[in-house]
């Protein structure tokens, strides 16, 4: 899995691609935790390049949401692909996470 | 060297759609991946039990097509009307059902009669629901017949089953996809195949109304329980909720070959990742 960070004002955008599963989840969790430790608590995860998430991926997302929210921020999702959306819907995640059709809308939601 | 990780297959409720588990099993067999534990709920119990008894896939498909026919619900339970209208006089109790259960009992007896959990070559767990408490009940010892009959006891449609001092109904009522059983029994990698119940296009009869009611409850329960178990498990839950391009209704056993293909396709998507997990 590949990850990179872009900034848009105070919003940190985590751009991930590949699968989020038990083999890659620790790497993603570390990457997100580093951003939070650096003071970036308003996060957007751009999932345009993520084609699969397993239960291990869900645990990473939940951990990040709880961590950012406890620090006054949030993790918001953008560009969720259909197979990933299905898992997020089935696990109830779309009811507790804010998600947007594209990155711009997710970033703009922090300014609303 | 074979993997030390314990693999469980959990087959959720879904009537004929549960045959997708056969396609999934075929894909696992071809890849040489053994299943170490089977959990079945409702329609899933029919397939889990036969897999655990080592019945070949083709034979299971044929047996389930013979077993699961419209004849199972064809005959009304005439006493039900009297029980509904005059509960005291007609002695309304937990055995209430709109359909007569003689046909389903006969069909299940023909396939599972005389067989026991202890005959299974793969540890088998069948789930039902204690109707009086709502508790998920896991059955894993003794005769298979009452366990499967209980797991299939759709409330209002078939009578509850009195078993070991409990009043048992369909397992979907407490958990349509009992991943929790596999977690508790020590599974590492859990392959879970579940099914969203179809909603009715129109509510023109009491049966349709009943199915709609149960589908809504069951689908929401599937989501909430999966949310919990996916976060609670220490290892991986590979969830499959197949999408069927063709509508597969309660007794569409003629579609079993198609359903098996869908299951095989779904497993095929996750097979490379599963192989990686097992070799890791």
GROMACS .gro file of C-alpha atoms in nm:
model
  392
    1UNK     CA    1   0.000   0.000   0.000
    2UNK     CA    2   0.117   0.353  -0.074
    3UNK     CA    3   0.053   0.660   0.138
    4UNK     CA    4   0.134   1.025   0.108
    5UNK     CA    5   0.039   1.346   0.279
    6UNK     CA    6  -0.079   1.675   0.132
    7UNK     CA    7  -0.181   1.986   0.324
    8UNK     CA    8  -0.465   2.222   0.240
    9UNK     CA    9  -0.453   2.499   0.500
   10UNK     CA   10  -0.500   2.327   0.833
   11UNK     CA   11  -0.644   2.013   0.680
   12UNK     CA   12  -0.408   1.716   0.634
   13UNK     CA   13  -0.499   1.488   0.348
   14UNK     CA   14  -0.388   1.127   0.373
   15UNK     CA   15  -0.385   0.981   0.023
   16UNK     CA   16  -0.384   0.603   0.033
   17UNK     CA   17  -0.385   0.344  -0.241
   18UNK     CA   18  -0.401  -0.035  -0.249
   19UNK     CA   19  -0.569  -0.261   0.008
   20UNK     CA   20  -0.619  -0.185   0.374
   21UNK     CA   21  -0.594  -0.526   0.537
   22UNK     CA   22  -0.417  -0.707   0.818
   23UNK     CA   23  -0.088  -0.693   0.626
   24UNK     CA   24  -0.098  -0.318   0.555
   25UNK     CA   25  -0.310  -0.181   0.840
   26UNK     CA   26  -0.021  -0.133   1.088
   27UNK     CA   27   0.164   0.080   0.831
   28UNK     CA   28  -0.141   0.301   0.772
   29UNK     CA   29  -0.209   0.328   1.146
   30UNK     CA   30   0.151   0.444   1.203
   31UNK     CA   31   0.127   0.696   0.923
   32UNK     CA   32  -0.195   0.846   1.059
   33UNK     CA   33  -0.065   0.847   1.416
   34UNK     CA   34   0.243   1.039   1.304
   35UNK     CA   35   0.020   1.307   1.152
   36UNK     CA   36  -0.182   1.332   1.473
   37UNK     CA   37   0.136   1.353   1.681
   38UNK     CA   38   0.249   1.637   1.450
   39UNK     CA   39  -0.067   1.824   1.549
   40UNK     CA   40  -0.273   1.746   1.240
   41UNK     CA   41  -0.610   1.648   1.382
   42UNK     CA   42  -0.827   1.768   1.094
   43UNK     CA   43  -0.774   1.477   0.861
   44UNK     CA   44  -0.920   1.375   0.527
   45UNK     CA   45  -0.852   1.023   0.400
   46UNK     CA   46  -0.872   1.023   0.022
   47UNK     CA   47  -0.958   0.664  -0.062
   48UNK     CA   48  -0.979   0.698  -0.441
   49UNK     CA   49  -0.701   0.442  -0.480
   50UNK     CA   50  -0.820   0.201  -0.211
   51UNK     CA   51  -0.997  -0.097  -0.361
   52UNK     CA   52  -1.041  -0.317  -0.054
   53UNK     CA   53  -1.069  -0.292   0.320
   54UNK     CA   54  -1.097  -0.577   0.566
   55UNK     CA   55  -1.190  -0.583   0.933
   56UNK     CA   56  -0.829  -0.485   1.013
   57UNK     CA   57  -0.877  -0.172   0.798
   58UNK     CA   58  -1.196  -0.087   0.984
   59UNK     CA   59  -1.008  -0.103   1.313
   60UNK     CA   60  -0.749   0.147   1.184
   61UNK     CA   61  -1.016   0.389   1.066
   62UNK     CA   62  -1.204   0.366   1.395
   63UNK     CA   63  -0.885   0.421   1.595
   64UNK     CA   64  -0.803   0.729   1.390
   65UNK     CA   65  -1.153   0.871   1.424
   66UNK     CA   66  -1.152   0.829   1.801
   67UNK     CA   67  -0.803   0.975   1.835
   68UNK     CA   68  -0.869   1.283   1.621
   69UNK     CA   69  -1.210   1.350   1.775
   70UNK     CA   70  -1.069   1.324   2.127
   71UNK     CA   71  -0.831   1.602   2.026
   72UNK     CA   72  -1.105   1.822   1.880
   73UNK     CA   73  -1.052   1.717   1.519
   74UNK     CA   74  -1.197   1.451   1.293
   75UNK     CA   75  -1.119   1.199   1.020
   76UNK     CA   76  -1.339   1.245   0.715
   77UNK     CA   77  -1.344   1.023   0.411
   78UNK     CA   78  -1.347   1.113   0.043
   79UNK     CA   79  -1.372   0.921  -0.284
   80UNK     CA   80  -1.480   0.590  -0.130
   81UNK     CA   81  -1.479   0.317  -0.395
   82UNK     CA   82  -1.787   0.088  -0.424
   83UNK     CA   83  -1.633  -0.227  -0.269
   84UNK     CA   84  -1.499  -0.027   0.025
   85UNK     CA   85  -1.830   0.160   0.062
   86UNK     CA   86  -2.010  -0.174   0.086
   87UNK     CA   87  -1.794  -0.283   0.380
   88UNK     CA   88  -1.828   0.057   0.550
   89UNK     CA   89  -2.207   0.044   0.505
   90UNK     CA   90  -2.234  -0.312   0.636
   91UNK     CA   91  -2.028  -0.232   0.942
   92UNK     CA   92  -2.225   0.082   1.021
   93UNK     CA   93  -1.919   0.304   0.969
   94UNK     CA   94  -2.095   0.532   0.723
   95UNK     CA   95  -2.334   0.621   1.004
   96UNK     CA   96  -2.058   0.743   1.237
   97UNK     CA   97  -1.810   0.885   0.985
   98UNK     CA   98  -1.855   1.189   0.764
   99UNK     CA   99  -1.788   1.097   0.404
  100UNK     CA  100  -1.790   1.298   0.083
  101UNK     CA  101  -1.792   1.224  -0.290
  102UNK     CA  102  -1.463   1.407  -0.349
  103UNK     CA  103  -1.164   1.553  -0.171
  104UNK     CA  104  -1.266   1.918  -0.219
  105UNK     CA  105  -1.600   1.860  -0.046
  106UNK     CA  106  -1.431   1.682   0.244
  107UNK     CA  107  -1.184   1.970   0.290
  108UNK     CA  108  -1.461   2.229   0.257
  109UNK     CA  109  -1.663   2.050   0.529
  110UNK     CA  110  -1.406   2.168   0.786
  111UNK     CA  111  -1.478   2.528   0.693
  112UNK     CA  112  -1.855   2.496   0.720
  113UNK     CA  113   0.413  -2.662   0.602
  114UNK     CA  114   0.041  -2.610   0.669
  115UNK     CA  115  -0.060  -2.284   0.837
  116UNK     CA  116  -0.105  -2.289   1.215
  117UNK     CA  117  -0.389  -2.039   1.183
  118UNK     CA  118  -0.732  -2.179   1.251
  119UNK     CA  119  -0.974  -2.101   0.967
  120UNK     CA  120  -1.348  -2.084   1.034
  121UNK     CA  121  -1.627  -2.067   0.780
  122UNK     CA  122  -1.942  -1.896   0.905
  123UNK     CA  123  -2.253  -1.935   0.688
  124UNK     CA  124  -2.527  -1.690   0.773
  125UNK     CA  125  -2.900  -1.708   0.721
  126UNK     CA  126  -3.027  -1.671   0.365
  127UNK     CA  127  -3.226  -1.978   0.251
  128UNK     CA  128  -3.124  -2.083  -0.103
  129UNK     CA  129  -2.858  -1.810  -0.120
  130UNK     CA  130  -2.664  -2.005   0.143
  131UNK     CA  131  -2.566  -2.246  -0.137
  132UNK     CA  132  -2.308  -1.980  -0.229
  133UNK     CA  133  -2.105  -2.132   0.055
  134UNK     CA  134  -2.063  -2.441  -0.164
  135UNK     CA  135  -1.891  -2.234  -0.433
  136UNK     CA  136  -1.675  -2.075  -0.169
  137UNK     CA  137  -1.579  -2.420  -0.035
  138UNK     CA  138  -1.494  -2.540  -0.387
  139UNK     CA  139  -1.257  -2.245  -0.430
  140UNK     CA  140  -1.093  -2.320  -0.094
  141UNK     CA  141  -1.060  -2.691  -0.178
  142UNK     CA  142  -0.892  -2.612  -0.509
  143UNK     CA  143  -0.648  -2.382  -0.331
  144UNK     CA  144  -0.577  -2.654  -0.074
  145UNK     CA  145  -0.702  -2.443   0.218
  146UNK     CA  146  -0.867  -2.655   0.488
  147UNK     CA  147  -1.154  -2.535   0.704
  148UNK     CA  148  -1.101  -2.603   1.073
  149UNK     CA  149  -1.441  -2.501   1.203
  150UNK     CA  150  -1.793  -2.454   1.061
  151UNK     CA  151  -2.068  -2.232   1.197
  152UNK     CA  152  -2.416  -2.230   1.043
  153UNK     CA  153  -2.723  -2.022   1.107
  154UNK     CA  154  -3.072  -2.092   0.969
  155UNK     CA  155  -3.038  -2.186   0.598
  156UNK     CA  156  -2.662  -2.181   0.654
  157UNK     CA  157  -2.696  -2.466   0.903
  158UNK     CA  158  -2.821  -2.698   0.626
  159UNK     CA  159  -2.496  -2.650   0.434
  160UNK     CA  160  -2.257  -2.623   0.728
  161UNK     CA  161  -2.379  -2.956   0.866
  162UNK     CA  162  -2.334  -3.145   0.538
  163UNK     CA  163  -1.991  -2.990   0.481
  164UNK     CA  164  -1.889  -3.093   0.832
  165UNK     CA  165  -2.008  -3.447   0.756
  166UNK     CA  166  -1.777  -3.446   0.453
  167UNK     CA  167  -2.056  -3.484   0.197
  168UNK     CA  168  -1.925  -3.392  -0.151
  169UNK     CA  169  -2.030  -3.050  -0.279
  170UNK     CA  170  -2.232  -3.179  -0.576
  171UNK     CA  171  -2.423  -3.410  -0.347
  172UNK     CA  172  -2.496  -3.128  -0.100
  173UNK     CA  173  -2.634  -2.916  -0.385
  174UNK     CA  174  -2.860  -3.199  -0.498
  175UNK     CA  175  -2.974  -3.283  -0.144
  176UNK     CA  176  -3.060  -2.924  -0.060
  177UNK     CA  177  -3.256  -2.884  -0.385
  178UNK     CA  178  -3.463  -3.191  -0.294
  179UNK     CA  179  -3.508  -3.076   0.065
  180UNK     CA  180  -3.590  -2.709   0.025
  181UNK     CA  181  -3.911  -2.693  -0.179
  182UNK     CA  182  -4.237  -2.499  -0.173
  183UNK     CA  183  -4.397  -2.806  -0.018
  184UNK     CA  184  -4.236  -2.702   0.311
  185UNK     CA  185  -4.475  -2.413   0.357
  186UNK     CA  186  -4.761  -2.530   0.133
  187UNK     CA  187  -4.986  -2.650   0.409
  188UNK     CA  188  -5.151  -2.402   0.645
  189UNK     CA  189  -5.176  -2.475   1.014
  190UNK     CA  190  -5.555  -2.463   1.060
  191UNK     CA  191  -5.526  -2.441   1.436
  192UNK     CA  192  -5.341  -2.109   1.401
  193UNK     CA  193  -5.653  -1.912   1.309
  194UNK     CA  194  -5.837  -2.042   1.613
  195UNK     CA  195  -5.534  -1.973   1.832
  196UNK     CA  196  -5.513  -1.618   1.703
  197UNK     CA  197  -5.885  -1.548   1.745
  198UNK     CA  198  -5.948  -1.737   2.068
  199UNK     CA  199  -5.608  -1.763   2.241
  200UNK     CA  200  -5.739  -1.901   2.570
  201UNK     CA  201  -5.985  -2.145   2.421
  202UNK     CA  202  -5.746  -2.274   2.150
  203UNK     CA  203  -5.445  -2.269   2.386
  204UNK     CA  204  -5.213  -2.018   2.219
  205UNK     CA  205  -4.852  -2.098   2.309
  206UNK     CA  206  -4.495  -2.092   2.176
  207UNK     CA  207  -4.580  -2.363   1.922
  208UNK     CA  208  -4.789  -2.111   1.725
  209UNK     CA  209  -4.720  -2.110   1.351
  210UNK     CA  210  -4.905  -2.017   1.036
  211UNK     CA  211  -4.774  -2.318   0.844
  212UNK     CA  212  -4.786  -2.686   0.925
  213UNK     CA  213  -4.438  -2.825   0.998
  214UNK     CA  214  -4.491  -3.190   0.908
  215UNK     CA  215  -4.332  -3.148   0.563
  216UNK     CA  216  -4.016  -2.974   0.688
  217UNK     CA  217  -3.975  -3.228   0.969
  218UNK     CA  218  -4.010  -3.514   0.719
  219UNK     CA  219  -3.761  -3.361   0.475
  220UNK     CA  220  -3.503  -3.284   0.743
  221UNK     CA  221  -3.542  -3.634   0.886
  222UNK     CA  222  -3.460  -3.781   0.544
  223UNK     CA  223  -3.129  -3.594   0.524
  224UNK     CA  224  -3.013  -3.548   0.885
  225UNK     CA  225  -3.203  -3.819   1.076
  226UNK     CA  226  -2.977  -4.028   1.299
  227UNK     CA  227  -2.674  -3.807   1.246
  228UNK     CA  228  -2.496  -3.641   1.534
  229UNK     CA  229  -2.256  -3.350   1.582
  230UNK     CA  230  -2.004  -3.607   1.698
  231UNK     CA  231  -2.011  -3.766   1.347
  232UNK     CA  232  -1.872  -3.447   1.191
  233UNK     CA  233  -1.510  -3.451   1.079
  234UNK     CA  234  -1.489  -3.071   1.117
  235UNK     CA  235  -1.609  -2.912   1.445
  236UNK     CA  236  -1.960  -2.785   1.381
  237UNK     CA  237  -2.165  -2.520   1.559
  238UNK     CA  238  -2.528  -2.445   1.477
  239UNK     CA  239  -2.701  -2.141   1.615
  240UNK     CA  240  -3.059  -2.084   1.722
  241UNK     CA  241  -3.229  -1.825   1.939
  242UNK     CA  242  -3.386  -1.876   2.279
  243UNK     CA  243  -3.728  -1.728   2.208
  244UNK     CA  244  -3.797  -1.655   2.573
  245UNK     CA  245  -3.476  -1.459   2.640
  246UNK     CA  246  -3.349  -1.356   2.295
  247UNK     CA  247  -3.015  -1.520   2.368
  248UNK     CA  248  -2.802  -1.670   2.092
  249UNK     CA  249  -2.782  -2.046   2.155
  250UNK     CA  250  -2.493  -2.245   2.012
  251UNK     CA  251  -2.560  -2.615   1.959
  252UNK     CA  252  -2.262  -2.847   1.916
  253UNK     CA  253  -2.350  -3.181   2.074
  254UNK     CA  254  -2.603  -3.458   2.024
  255UNK     CA  255  -2.852  -3.507   1.742
  256UNK     CA  256  -2.825  -3.278   1.443
  257UNK     CA  257  -3.194  -3.289   1.355
  258UNK     CA  258  -3.338  -3.079   1.642
  259UNK     CA  259  -3.050  -2.831   1.610
  260UNK     CA  260  -3.109  -2.772   1.240
  261UNK     CA  261  -3.486  -2.765   1.280
  262UNK     CA  262  -3.448  -2.505   1.558
  263UNK     CA  263  -3.205  -2.298   1.353
  264UNK     CA  264  -3.467  -2.287   1.073
  265UNK     CA  265  -3.771  -2.211   1.290
  266UNK     CA  266  -3.878  -1.881   1.133
  267UNK     CA  267  -4.112  -1.723   1.389
  268UNK     CA  268  -4.478  -1.720   1.285
  269UNK     CA  269  -4.400  -1.948   0.989
  270UNK     CA  270  -4.274  -2.265   1.165
  271UNK     CA  271  -4.330  -2.367   1.527
  272UNK     CA  272  -4.052  -2.318   1.780
  273UNK     CA  273  -3.857  -2.627   1.888
  274UNK     CA  274  -3.846  -2.745   2.249
  275UNK     CA  275  -3.487  -2.859   2.300
  276UNK     CA  276  -3.294  -2.922   2.621
  277UNK     CA  277  -3.542  -2.721   2.824
  278UNK     CA  278  -3.545  -2.420   2.592
  279UNK     CA  279  -3.786  -2.282   2.335
  280UNK     CA  280  -3.572  -2.233   2.026
  281UNK     CA  281  -3.642  -2.037   1.709
  282UNK     CA  282  -3.446  -1.933   1.402
  283UNK     CA  283  -3.086  -1.829   1.469
  284UNK     CA  284  -3.118  -1.516   1.255
  285UNK     CA  285  -3.330  -1.358   1.527
  286UNK     CA  286  -3.025  -1.319   1.752
  287UNK     CA  287  -2.750  -1.304   1.487
  288UNK     CA  288  -2.794  -1.361   1.110
  289UNK     CA  289  -2.417  -1.408   1.071
  290UNK     CA  290  -2.279  -1.554   1.397
  291UNK     CA  291  -1.912  -1.459   1.361
  292UNK     CA  292  -1.910  -1.428   1.741
  293UNK     CA  293  -1.926  -1.809   1.774
  294UNK     CA  294  -1.611  -1.853   1.562
  295UNK     CA  295  -1.432  -1.585   1.769
  296UNK     CA  296  -1.530  -1.754   2.095
  297UNK     CA  297  -1.425  -2.097   1.969
  298UNK     CA  298  -1.075  -1.972   1.891
  299UNK     CA  299  -1.076  -1.909   1.516
  300UNK     CA  300  -0.803  -1.688   1.374
  301UNK     CA  301  -0.913  -1.621   1.018
  302UNK     CA  302  -1.289  -1.610   0.983
  303UNK     CA  303  -1.448  -1.637   0.641
  304UNK     CA  304  -1.802  -1.512   0.684
  305UNK     CA  305  -2.061  -1.534   0.412
  306UNK     CA  306  -2.381  -1.348   0.488
  307UNK     CA  307  -2.686  -1.239   0.297
  308UNK     CA  308  -2.908  -0.935   0.306
  309UNK     CA  309  -3.269  -1.050   0.322
  310UNK     CA  310  -3.480  -0.936   0.026
  311UNK     CA  311  -3.746  -0.681   0.097
  312UNK     CA  312  -4.096  -0.725  -0.044
  313UNK     CA  313  -4.208  -0.522  -0.346
  314UNK     CA  314  -4.563  -0.511  -0.208
  315UNK     CA  315  -4.724  -0.607   0.121
  316UNK     CA  316  -5.034  -0.783  -0.005
  317UNK     CA  317  -5.058  -1.071   0.242
  318UNK     CA  318  -4.984  -1.156   0.602
  319UNK     CA  319  -4.694  -1.376   0.487
  320UNK     CA  320  -4.539  -1.093   0.285
  321UNK     CA  321  -4.593  -0.854   0.575
  322UNK     CA  322  -4.423  -1.102   0.810
  323UNK     CA  323  -4.128  -1.154   0.575
  324UNK     CA  324  -4.087  -0.778   0.533
  325UNK     CA  325  -4.085  -0.726   0.907
  326UNK     CA  326  -3.829  -0.999   0.965
  327UNK     CA  327  -3.611  -0.885   0.670
  328UNK     CA  328  -3.583  -0.531   0.804
  329UNK     CA  329  -3.491  -0.652   1.152
  330UNK     CA  330  -3.250  -0.914   1.020
  331UNK     CA  331  -3.065  -0.676   0.785
  332UNK     CA  332  -3.012  -0.422   1.059
  333UNK     CA  333  -2.897  -0.694   1.298
  334UNK     CA  334  -2.651  -0.824   1.039
  335UNK     CA  335  -2.489  -0.480   1.021
  336UNK     CA  336  -2.475  -0.407   1.389
  337UNK     CA  337  -2.338  -0.748   1.484
  338UNK     CA  338  -2.078  -0.736   1.206
  339UNK     CA  339  -1.972  -0.390   1.324
  340UNK     CA  340  -1.903  -0.529   1.669
  341UNK     CA  341  -1.733  -0.855   1.571
  342UNK     CA  342  -1.511  -0.698   1.303
  343UNK     CA  343  -1.375  -0.459   1.563
  344UNK     CA  344  -1.356  -0.714   1.843
  345UNK     CA  345  -1.164  -0.989   1.659
  346UNK     CA  346  -0.787  -1.010   1.707
  347UNK     CA  347  -0.725  -1.136   1.355
  348UNK     CA  348  -0.912  -1.108   1.027
  349UNK     CA  349  -1.277  -1.142   0.931
  350UNK     CA  350  -1.315  -1.185   0.555
  351UNK     CA  351  -1.671  -1.078   0.493
  352UNK     CA  352  -1.859  -1.176   0.183
  353UNK     CA  353  -2.209  -1.048   0.116
  354UNK     CA  354  -2.262  -1.160  -0.244
  355UNK     CA  355  -2.465  -0.950  -0.479
  356UNK     CA  356  -2.689  -1.155  -0.704
  357UNK     CA  357  -2.765  -1.012  -1.047
  358UNK     CA  358  -3.057  -1.253  -1.068
  359UNK     CA  359  -3.324  -1.237  -0.801
  360UNK     CA  360  -3.302  -1.547  -0.582
  361UNK     CA  361  -3.622  -1.607  -0.387
  362UNK     CA  362  -3.694  -1.829  -0.090
  363UNK     CA  363  -3.749  -2.152  -0.284
  364UNK     CA  364  -3.556  -2.086  -0.608
  365UNK     CA  365  -3.358  -2.408  -0.581
  366UNK     CA  366  -3.332  -2.422  -0.961
  367UNK     CA  367  -3.089  -2.132  -0.919
  368UNK     CA  368  -2.852  -2.326  -0.693
  369UNK     CA  369  -2.591  -2.375  -0.971
  370UNK     CA  370  -2.593  -1.999  -1.033
  371UNK     CA  371  -2.574  -1.924  -0.659
  372UNK     CA  372  -2.275  -2.161  -0.627
  373UNK     CA  373  -2.101  -1.974  -0.910
  374UNK     CA  374  -2.154  -1.643  -0.731
  375UNK     CA  375  -2.003  -1.786  -0.413
  376UNK     CA  376  -1.702  -1.915  -0.604
  377UNK     CA  377  -1.656  -1.575  -0.767
  378UNK     CA  378  -1.671  -1.395  -0.431
  379UNK     CA  379  -1.415  -1.628  -0.274
  380UNK     CA  380  -1.193  -1.592  -0.581
  381UNK     CA  381  -1.169  -1.217  -0.516
  382UNK     CA  382  -1.035  -1.270  -0.165
  383UNK     CA  383  -0.832  -1.585  -0.223
  384UNK     CA  384  -0.494  -1.418  -0.293
  385UNK     CA  385  -0.523  -1.216   0.028
  386UNK     CA  386  -0.629  -1.524   0.226
  387UNK     CA  387  -0.328  -1.715   0.094
  388UNK     CA  388  -0.102  -1.428   0.199
  389UNK     CA  389  -0.256  -1.425   0.547
  390UNK     CA  390  -0.205  -1.800   0.585
  391UNK     CA  391   0.155  -1.790   0.474
  392UNK     CA  392   0.241  -1.493   0.691
   0.00000   0.00000   0.00000
